[in-house]
Amino acid sequence: DVKVTQSSRYLVKRTGEKVFLECVQDMDHENMFWYRQDPGLGLRLIYFSYDVKMKEKGDIPEGYSVSREKKERFSLILESASTNQTSMYLCASSPVLNRWENIQYFGAGTRLSVL
Amino acid sequence: AQTVTQSQPEMSVQEAETVTLSCTYDTSESNYYLFWYKQPPSRQMILVIRQEAYKQQNATENRFSVNFQKAAKSFSLKISDSQLGDTAMYFCAFMKTSYDKVIFGPGTSLSVIP
């Protein structure tokens, strides 16, 4: 089975701190994604990556950056955390582009609270 | 731009009954993929069922089936013989065939009542 692992289930940070959310997948997937999940808004795409060192902005990239130095690892960085970034963050991976098999596999999520 | 709407924020169903979750979407594309994902409480989101728009036959996966109405841009999920383990958030999602990104709806919280 595909496994997508997010490093923390719960995280509490202070306003202004630099925050790293880590995601690792074990199935050699090309694509990786970071979403933010808020009640009533569903999942909104922050950034995605279709290859090592490649990244694309999603719908809400402001205040975030990402890093993909290795194929299996995709990190989300909050440069200076703010209270409006308190949310659930979901990482996902998928195997291919432009194909029927492009199913997304999700991690368990990181619930981040910024105080 | 594509949008996905789920008009039912919360629903409940008695165990063993049938429930239908609604989803509508807006697109000018002729071919695309539609998905239903399930997120159980405190557990990972998983794919329930998927449909390719050019296929007229509705997809079925065991107790889960869809009613795909392309002209109406509607993609509802029917769960038959509801089980307690079906309690979850359900997200409808859309993706163009030329990969862009997956657009998720706001979700429907389903509770199965014993």
XYZ file of N, CA and C in Angstrom:
687
model
N 0.821 -1.193 0.000
C 0.000 0.000 0.000
C 0.865 1.257 0.000
N 0.336 2.258 -0.650
C 1.020 3.552 -0.651
C 0.984 4.141 0.739
N 2.107 4.685 1.151
C 2.121 5.333 2.448
C 2.626 6.753 2.295
N 1.812 7.693 2.766
C 2.206 9.095 2.809
C 2.245 9.490 4.276
N 3.410 9.869 4.736
C 3.604 10.139 6.154
C 3.897 11.606 6.383
N 3.108 12.208 7.254
C 3.363 13.589 7.664
C 3.990 13.550 9.051
N 5.005 14.372 9.244
C 5.867 14.227 10.413
C 5.153 14.481 11.732
N 4.149 15.347 11.739
C 3.458 15.655 12.987
C 1.953 15.601 12.779
N 1.211 15.095 13.759
C -0.255 15.156 13.706
C -0.759 16.482 14.270
N -0.093 16.972 15.309
C -0.489 18.235 15.940
C 0.757 19.084 16.164
N 0.588 20.379 15.936
C 1.714 21.289 16.074
C 1.184 22.611 16.611
N 1.876 23.154 17.621
C 1.502 24.461 18.145
C 2.716 25.365 18.018
N 2.535 26.501 17.368
C 3.629 27.438 17.131
C 3.206 28.852 17.515
N 4.189 29.701 17.673
C 3.954 31.106 18.001
C 3.968 31.946 16.732
N 3.221 33.020 16.772
C 3.233 33.987 15.668
C 4.657 34.445 15.374
N 5.016 34.423 14.094
C 6.342 34.856 13.685
C 7.364 33.748 13.579
N 7.057 32.587 14.114
C 7.989 31.463 14.019
C 8.044 30.938 12.591
N 9.164 30.355 12.237
C 9.303 29.645 10.973
C 8.900 28.195 11.225
N 8.004 27.691 10.405
C 7.426 26.367 10.634
C 7.708 25.470 9.436
N 8.120 24.255 9.712
C 8.373 23.267 8.670
C 7.400 22.101 8.839
N 6.679 21.797 7.779
C 5.837 20.611 7.756
C 6.441 19.653 6.737
N 6.692 18.427 7.203
C 7.374 17.461 6.357
C 6.428 16.373 5.883
N 6.656 15.917 4.665
C 5.837 14.858 4.088
C 6.750 13.910 3.320
N 6.553 12.621 3.557
C 7.358 11.604 2.878
C 6.430 10.548 2.297
N 6.675 10.175 1.042
C 5.909 9.088 0.430
C 6.865 7.990 0.000
N 6.352 6.760 0.036
C 7.241 5.611 -0.163
C 6.969 4.858 -1.456
N 6.270 5.483 -2.411
C 5.901 4.759 -3.627
C 6.500 5.374 -4.890
N 7.517 6.173 -4.743
C 8.218 6.700 -5.914
C 7.298 7.526 -6.811
N 6.337 8.219 -6.210
C 5.419 9.054 -6.984
C 6.109 10.319 -7.465
N 5.770 10.704 -8.700
C 6.345 11.922 -9.251
C 5.722 13.182 -8.612
N 4.421 13.129 -8.396
C 3.695 14.336 -7.979
C 3.468 14.366 -6.481
N 3.636 15.536 -5.899
C 3.304 15.727 -4.493
C 2.612 17.074 -4.322
N 1.742 17.136 -3.315
C 0.859 18.285 -3.137
C 0.773 18.675 -1.671
N 0.570 19.945 -1.443
C 0.204 20.431 -0.119
C -1.129 21.164 -0.231
N -2.067 20.743 0.634
C -3.378 21.368 0.712
C -3.586 21.929 2.113
N -4.492 22.874 2.149
C -4.973 23.388 3.420
C -6.463 23.069 3.469
N -6.928 22.515 4.618
C -8.328 22.143 4.761
C -8.972 22.970 5.860
N -9.996 23.723 5.501
C -10.739 24.544 6.452
C -12.227 24.233 6.319
N -12.960 24.249 7.430
C -14.393 23.926 7.389
C -15.150 24.815 6.416
N -15.960 24.195 5.588
C -16.768 24.939 4.628
C -16.037 25.366 3.375
N -14.733 25.177 3.363
C -13.938 25.573 2.192
C -13.334 24.384 1.476
N -13.416 23.216 2.058
C -12.836 22.030 1.441
C -11.321 22.087 1.472
N -10.714 21.486 0.454
C -9.267 21.493 0.343
C -8.844 22.536 -0.676
N -7.891 23.343 -0.302
C -7.352 24.335 -1.229
C -5.869 24.060 -1.446
N -5.473 24.076 -2.683
C -4.106 23.715 -3.042
C -3.161 24.874 -2.767
N -2.109 24.588 -2.023
C -1.115 25.608 -1.704
C 0.015 25.580 -2.739
N 0.644 24.440 -2.861
C 1.728 24.231 -3.827
C 1.695 22.778 -4.274
N 2.234 22.525 -5.455
C 2.475 21.145 -5.843
C 3.790 21.035 -6.600
N 4.251 19.820 -6.715
C 5.538 19.557 -7.345
C 5.399 18.301 -8.208
N 5.883 18.381 -9.433
C 5.790 17.228 -10.322
C 7.149 16.594 -10.578
N 8.164 17.097 -9.880
C 9.490 16.504 -10.014
C 10.390 17.113 -8.965
N 11.504 16.468 -8.741
C 12.481 17.001 -7.793
C 12.889 18.406 -8.215
N 12.937 19.278 -7.249
C 13.331 20.685 -7.428
C 12.339 21.486 -8.283
N 11.217 20.898 -8.659
C 10.201 21.622 -9.406
C 9.027 21.929 -8.488
N 8.440 23.099 -8.658
C 7.285 23.461 -7.851
C 6.385 24.383 -8.655
N 5.099 24.303 -8.325
C 4.116 25.167 -8.967
C 3.207 25.736 -7.884
N 2.832 26.992 -8.029
C 1.903 27.593 -7.087
C 0.505 27.037 -7.312
N -0.183 26.853 -6.202
C -1.576 26.471 -6.266
C -2.460 27.697 -6.139
N -3.585 27.522 -5.450
C -4.553 28.617 -5.345
C -4.212 29.625 -4.245
N -3.536 29.165 -3.206
C -3.279 30.046 -2.049
C -1.824 29.953 -1.598
N -0.864 30.342 -2.430
C 0.542 30.182 -2.057
C 1.092 31.258 -1.118
N 0.353 32.343 -0.943
C 0.892 33.465 -0.175
C 1.179 33.066 1.266
N 2.378 33.376 1.704
C 2.776 33.075 3.073
C 3.416 31.710 3.238
N 3.509 30.969 2.122
C 4.068 29.622 2.144
C 5.175 29.493 1.104
N 6.077 28.559 1.364
C 7.026 28.130 0.353
C 7.190 26.615 0.487
N 7.827 25.998 -0.493
C 8.004 24.552 -0.463
C 9.421 24.199 -0.892
N 9.773 22.970 -0.571
C 11.078 22.459 -0.960
C 10.932 20.984 -1.322
N 11.545 20.615 -2.457
C 11.567 19.199 -2.834
C 12.968 18.870 -3.355
N 13.799 18.464 -2.430
C 15.183 18.125 -2.748
C 15.341 16.658 -3.129
N 14.433 15.829 -2.620
C 14.430 14.404 -2.954
C 13.025 14.014 -3.400
N 12.937 13.011 -4.238
C 11.659 12.636 -4.818
C 10.631 12.267 -3.764
N 11.068 11.640 -2.695
C 10.113 11.130 -1.715
C 9.675 12.175 -0.689
N 10.298 13.316 -0.658
C 10.055 14.273 0.424
C 9.638 15.634 -0.113
N 8.568 16.168 0.479
C 8.042 17.474 0.055
C 7.738 18.263 1.313
N 8.422 19.372 1.482
C 8.286 20.155 2.706
C 7.513 21.434 2.452
N 6.654 21.771 3.385
C 5.925 23.043 3.359
C 6.513 23.937 4.436
N 6.804 25.174 4.070
C 7.458 26.103 4.983
C 6.584 27.329 5.166
N 6.311 27.655 6.415
C 5.657 28.918 6.747
C 6.765 29.841 7.229
N 7.103 30.812 6.428
C 8.267 31.653 6.711
C 8.104 32.434 8.019
N 6.913 32.925 8.266
C 6.626 33.669 9.491
C 5.171 33.396 9.833
N 4.959 32.423 10.698
C 3.603 31.941 10.947
C 2.696 33.054 11.467
N 1.454 33.023 10.981
C 0.456 33.981 11.460
C -0.782 33.210 11.907
N -1.593 33.867 12.713
C -2.767 33.170 13.274
C -3.723 32.693 12.187
N -3.770 33.402 11.053
C -4.685 32.962 9.996
C -4.163 31.749 9.226
N -3.023 31.237 9.637
C -2.519 29.995 9.056
C -2.834 28.796 9.949
N -3.565 29.038 11.020
C -4.077 27.945 11.831
C -5.046 27.132 10.991
N -4.746 25.847 10.807
C -5.535 25.036 9.887
C -5.066 23.589 9.944
N -5.770 22.737 9.174
C -5.322 21.374 8.930
C -4.576 21.376 7.594
N -3.386 20.784 7.587
C -2.589 20.721 6.358
C -2.473 19.263 5.919
N -2.818 19.027 4.667
C -2.784 17.680 4.103
C -1.750 17.610 2.992
N -0.958 16.562 3.044
C -0.014 16.257 1.983
C -0.587 15.110 1.156
N -0.317 15.119 -0.136
C -0.771 14.028 -1.003
C 0.282 13.750 -2.054
N 0.236 12.546 -2.589
C 1.107 12.211 -3.720
C 0.291 11.461 -4.756
N 0.754 11.492 -5.991
C 0.103 10.727 -7.056
C 1.155 10.285 -8.050
N 0.885 9.165 -8.736
C 1.953 8.536 -9.514
C 2.283 9.160 -10.856
N 1.303 9.666 -11.585
C 1.576 10.091 -12.959
C 0.743 11.308 -13.326
N 1.168 11.948 -14.390
C 0.395 13.044 -14.957
C -0.467 12.527 -16.102
N -1.566 13.183 -16.360
C -2.365 12.973 -17.560
C -2.836 11.538 -17.751
N -3.097 10.874 -16.674
C -3.468 9.481 -16.804
C -4.634 9.167 -15.885
N -5.358 8.160 -16.212
C -6.489 7.687 -15.412
C -6.030 7.280 -14.015
N -4.745 6.877 -13.938
C -4.230 6.402 -12.654
C -3.864 7.533 -11.714
N -4.147 8.753 -12.114
C -3.720 9.886 -11.305
C -4.604 10.064 -10.073
N -4.574 9.088 -9.185
C -5.298 9.155 -7.925
C -4.381 9.757 -6.893
N -4.929 10.581 -6.042
C -4.128 11.187 -4.992
C -4.210 10.340 -3.725
N -3.051 10.133 -3.105
C -2.944 9.406 -1.848
C -2.551 10.412 -0.775
N -3.301 10.398 0.305
C -3.160 11.447 1.300
C -2.467 10.957 2.566
N -1.777 11.887 3.212
C -1.300 11.664 4.565
C -2.419 11.904 5.571
N -2.110 11.660 6.839
C -3.125 11.778 7.892
C -3.409 13.222 8.280
N -2.551 14.142 7.850
C -2.792 15.553 8.143
C -2.007 16.045 9.345
N -1.708 17.327 9.321
C -1.092 18.017 10.463
C -2.017 19.154 10.856
N -2.469 19.116 12.101
C -3.308 20.214 12.586
C -2.395 21.234 13.252
N -2.260 22.373 12.625
C -1.367 23.427 13.091
C -2.160 24.529 13.781
N -1.734 24.871 14.968
C -2.301 26.018 15.686
C -1.213 27.059 15.852
N -1.508 28.284 15.429
C -0.560 29.385 15.578
C -1.136 30.354 16.606
N -0.409 30.531 17.704
C -0.908 31.349 18.811
C -0.273 32.737 18.836
N -12.994 29.232 -14.901
C -12.382 28.384 -13.886
C -13.401 27.334 -13.416
N -12.839 26.177 -13.106
C -13.713 25.108 -12.630
C -14.086 25.333 -11.172
N -15.329 24.997 -10.826
C -15.772 25.037 -9.434
C -16.552 23.769 -9.131
N -16.528 23.383 -7.869
C -17.252 22.200 -7.398
C -18.094 22.611 -6.207
N -19.373 22.271 -6.262
C -20.306 22.666 -5.211
C -20.934 21.428 -4.577
N -20.946 21.410 -3.268
C -21.674 20.386 -2.523
C -22.646 21.136 -1.622
N -23.916 21.011 -1.901
C -24.917 21.870 -1.265
C -25.366 21.368 0.102
N -24.913 20.189 0.490
C -25.343 19.613 1.768
C -24.149 19.570 2.726
N -24.010 20.530 3.612
C -22.871 20.510 4.538
C -22.894 19.298 5.473
N -24.096 18.896 5.879
C -24.216 17.770 6.815
C -25.413 16.913 6.411
N -25.229 15.599 6.591
C -26.331 14.669 6.352
C -26.232 13.533 7.361
N -27.350 12.886 7.571
C -27.346 11.703 8.428
C -28.237 10.638 7.789
N -27.926 9.395 8.128
C -28.674 8.272 7.574
C -28.704 7.157 8.609
N -29.767 6.423 8.633
C -29.854 5.269 9.518
C -29.027 4.118 8.927
N -28.418 3.393 9.817
C -27.661 2.206 9.405
C -28.551 1.318 8.536
N -27.956 0.786 7.460
C -28.609 -0.116 6.495
C -29.468 0.620 5.463
N -29.675 1.921 5.644
C -30.449 2.677 4.667
C -29.542 3.176 3.548
N -30.175 3.813 2.578
C -29.463 4.371 1.424
C -29.448 5.887 1.510
N -28.338 6.493 1.142
C -28.220 7.949 1.177
C -27.538 8.413 -0.108
N -27.921 9.600 -0.550
C -27.329 10.188 -1.760
C -26.736 11.548 -1.430
N -25.462 11.729 -1.777
C -24.767 12.992 -1.575
C -24.679 13.709 -2.919
N -24.973 14.980 -2.909
C -25.029 15.748 -4.156
C -23.731 16.474 -4.449
N -23.469 16.624 -5.734
C -22.300 17.385 -6.180
C -22.620 17.972 -7.554
N -22.367 19.233 -7.719
C -22.435 19.840 -9.040
C -21.118 20.543 -9.311
N -20.811 20.722 -10.581
C -19.539 21.328 -10.953
C -19.770 22.206 -12.170
N -18.824 23.051 -12.400
C -18.922 23.963 -13.530
C -17.628 23.871 -14.324
N -17.753 23.568 -15.614
C -16.582 23.494 -16.472
C -17.005 23.672 -17.917
N -16.061 24.110 -18.735
C -16.300 24.192 -20.173
C -15.591 23.047 -20.906
N -14.913 22.199 -20.143
C -14.209 21.064 -20.734
C -15.202 20.004 -21.196
N -14.806 19.215 -22.194
C -15.679 18.138 -22.668
C -15.299 16.803 -22.037
N -14.031 16.679 -21.667
C -13.637 15.457 -20.981
C -12.844 15.803 -19.724
N -13.090 15.027 -18.693
C -12.494 15.322 -17.395
C -12.746 14.123 -16.494
N -12.157 14.177 -15.300
C -12.370 13.128 -14.311
C -13.128 13.705 -13.121
N -13.955 12.862 -12.527
C -14.662 13.228 -11.307
C -14.375 12.169 -10.255
N -14.275 12.589 -9.018
C -13.914 11.693 -7.920
C -14.795 11.970 -6.707
N -14.971 10.945 -5.912
C -15.455 11.097 -4.546
C -14.374 10.550 -3.619
N -13.949 11.410 -2.674
C -12.996 11.014 -1.645
C -13.702 10.998 -0.297
N -13.250 10.096 0.564
C -13.817 9.934 1.907
C -12.738 10.214 2.949
N -13.077 11.021 3.951
C -12.143 11.312 5.047
C -12.793 10.913 6.373
N -12.518 9.715 6.880
C -13.086 9.307 8.173
C -12.508 10.163 9.299
N -13.166 10.236 10.429
C -12.663 11.052 11.549
C -11.244 10.646 11.936
N -10.345 11.594 11.935
C -8.948 11.397 12.351
C -8.215 10.338 11.528
N -8.671 10.117 10.321
C -7.997 9.141 9.457
C -7.733 9.732 8.087
N -6.923 9.037 7.322
C -6.500 9.557 6.031
C -7.630 9.549 5.014
N -7.597 10.516 4.128
C -8.554 10.600 3.046
C -8.234 9.529 2.013
N -9.258 8.869 1.531
C -9.067 7.826 0.536
C -10.066 8.001 -0.607
N -9.698 7.480 -1.762
C -10.583 7.527 -2.916
C -11.702 6.510 -2.760
N -12.924 6.930 -3.028
C -14.074 6.030 -2.977
C -14.425 5.523 -4.374
N -14.522 6.461 -5.310
C -14.987 6.100 -6.643
C -14.595 7.199 -7.614
N -14.444 6.853 -8.897
C -14.063 7.844 -9.890
C -14.816 7.577 -11.196
N -14.924 8.619 -11.984
C -15.680 8.553 -13.235
C -14.972 9.400 -14.277
N -14.839 8.852 -15.479
C -14.306 9.646 -16.572
C -15.486 10.170 -17.382
N -15.465 11.442 -17.712
C -16.647 12.101 -18.253
C -17.135 11.526 -19.578
N -16.238 10.999 -20.405
C -16.699 10.510 -21.692
C -17.357 9.130 -21.590
N -17.234 8.498 -20.430
C -17.882 7.204 -20.218
C -19.299 7.433 -19.694
N -20.284 6.998 -20.441
C -21.659 7.252 -20.047
C -22.117 6.355 -18.915
N -21.524 5.173 -18.814
C -21.951 4.254 -17.772
C -21.511 4.755 -16.417
N -22.431 4.730 -15.463
C -22.122 5.182 -14.112
C -21.201 4.200 -13.410
N -20.205 4.731 -12.710
C -19.262 3.884 -11.984
C -19.914 3.290 -10.738
N -19.451 2.090 -10.392
C -19.931 1.395 -9.200
C -18.755 0.720 -8.521
N -18.712 0.841 -7.201
C -17.711 0.153 -6.384
C -18.430 -0.396 -5.159
N -18.810 -1.666 -5.247
C -19.506 -2.338 -4.150
C -20.767 -1.556 -3.764
N -20.835 -1.035 -2.538
C -22.039 -0.341 -2.090
C -22.110 1.111 -2.580
N -21.070 1.560 -3.238
C -20.992 2.952 -3.692
C -21.244 3.035 -5.193
N -22.103 3.932 -5.594
C -22.345 4.146 -7.005
C -22.571 5.625 -7.244
N -22.405 6.031 -8.493
C -22.614 7.433 -8.818
C -23.736 7.561 -9.833
N -24.326 8.740 -9.832
C -25.277 9.123 -10.865
C -24.665 10.325 -11.581
N -24.081 10.061 -12.727
C -23.372 11.085 -13.483
C -24.291 11.621 -14.568
N -24.627 12.889 -14.473
C -25.469 13.563 -15.455
C -24.624 14.666 -16.091
N -24.021 14.342 -17.238
C -23.055 15.273 -17.830
C -23.689 16.588 -18.237
N -24.855 16.523 -18.842
C -25.489 17.752 -19.307
C -25.846 18.664 -18.141
N -26.254 18.064 -17.053
C -26.613 18.841 -15.868
C -25.413 19.166 -15.004
N -24.247 18.609 -15.361
C -23.020 18.782 -14.574
C -23.259 18.392 -13.121
N -23.776 17.198 -12.983
C -24.109 16.671 -11.664
C -23.436 15.320 -11.472
N -22.952 15.079 -10.262
C -22.189 13.856 -9.973
C -22.502 13.439 -8.545
N -23.604 12.767 -8.332
C -24.021 12.414 -6.976
C -23.502 11.028 -6.597
N -23.309 10.839 -5.320
C -22.810 9.572 -4.763
C -23.920 8.909 -3.975
N -24.202 7.655 -4.306
C -25.192 6.882 -3.572
C -24.479 5.809 -2.764
N -24.800 5.782 -1.483
C -24.262 4.750 -0.595
C -25.421 3.858 -0.180
N -25.341 2.611 -0.532
C -26.388 1.643 -0.191
C -25.988 0.876 1.057
N -27.008 0.407 1.799
C -26.745 -0.402 2.997
C -25.696 0.293 3.876
N -25.983 1.519 4.269
C -25.015 2.328 5.020
C -24.517 1.601 6.262
N -23.226 1.747 6.507
C -22.593 1.132 7.661
C -21.978 2.207 8.549
N -21.759 1.873 9.816
C -21.191 2.853 10.752
C -19.848 3.369 10.249
N -19.099 2.531 9.584
C -17.801 2.930 9.050
C -17.879 3.906 7.883
N -19.089 4.166 7.412
C -19.249 5.153 6.343
C -19.297 6.571 6.899
N -19.381 6.715 8.213
C -19.350 8.043 8.827
C -18.042 8.721 8.470
N -18.135 9.881 7.815
C -16.942 10.558 7.307
C -17.333 11.859 6.638
N -16.310 12.662 6.304
C -16.477 13.769 5.368
C -16.286 13.208 3.973
N -17.157 13.626 3.068
C -17.060 13.179 1.678
C -16.822 14.406 0.799
N -15.782 14.305 -0.014
C -15.423 15.403 -0.901
C -15.600 14.972 -2.355
N -16.313 15.781 -3.093
C -16.407 15.618 -4.533
C -15.245 16.393 -5.156
N -14.657 15.853 -6.215
C -13.485 16.511 -6.804
C -13.503 16.384 -8.316
N -12.857 17.341 -8.958
C -12.839 17.456 -10.423
C -11.401 17.616 -10.890
N -11.086 16.982 -12.024
C -9.758 17.171 -12.617
C -9.870 17.136 -14.132
N -9.246 18.080 -14.796
C -9.206 18.056 -16.256
C -8.322 16.894 -16.712
N -8.579 16.356 -17.889
C -7.787 15.222 -18.367
C -6.368 15.656 -18.707
N -6.223 16.869 -19.240
C -4.874 17.409 -19.385
C -4.532 17.950 -18.018
N -3.620 17.303 -17.348
C -3.471 17.537 -15.918
C -3.350 19.006 -15.574
N -4.106 19.414 -14.675
C -3.998 20.758 -14.130
C -3.861 20.589 -12.627
N -4.932 20.529 -11.964
C -4.932 20.273 -10.535
C -6.315 19.757 -10.186
N -6.437 19.167 -9.028
C -7.719 18.650 -8.566
C -8.438 19.756 -7.809
N -9.680 19.981 -8.170
C -10.512 20.969 -7.490
C -11.469 20.215 -6.579
N -11.428 20.521 -5.294
C -12.283 19.840 -4.324
C -13.476 20.722 -3.965
N -14.600 20.060 -3.709
C -15.753 20.753 -3.162
C -15.572 20.980 -1.669
N -16.518 21.672 -1.041
C -16.393 22.003 0.377
C -16.641 20.830 1.319
N -17.201 19.742 0.810
C -17.393 18.550 1.628
C -18.786 18.430 2.209
N -19.189 17.184 2.439
C -20.427 16.854 3.137
C -20.089 15.927 4.286
N -20.500 16.301 5.473
C -20.260 15.469 6.649
C -21.419 14.494 6.806
N -21.126 13.206 6.669
C -22.152 12.174 6.753
C -22.028 11.430 8.079
N -23.137 11.326 8.758
C -23.181 10.538 9.999
C -24.130 9.374 9.792
N -23.639 8.167 10.090
C -24.489 6.980 10.025
C -24.920 6.653 11.452
N -26.234 6.614 11.637
C -26.799 6.461 12.987
C -27.193 5.008 13.220
N -26.745 4.452 14.343
C -27.087 3.038 14.603
C -28.590 2.849 14.810
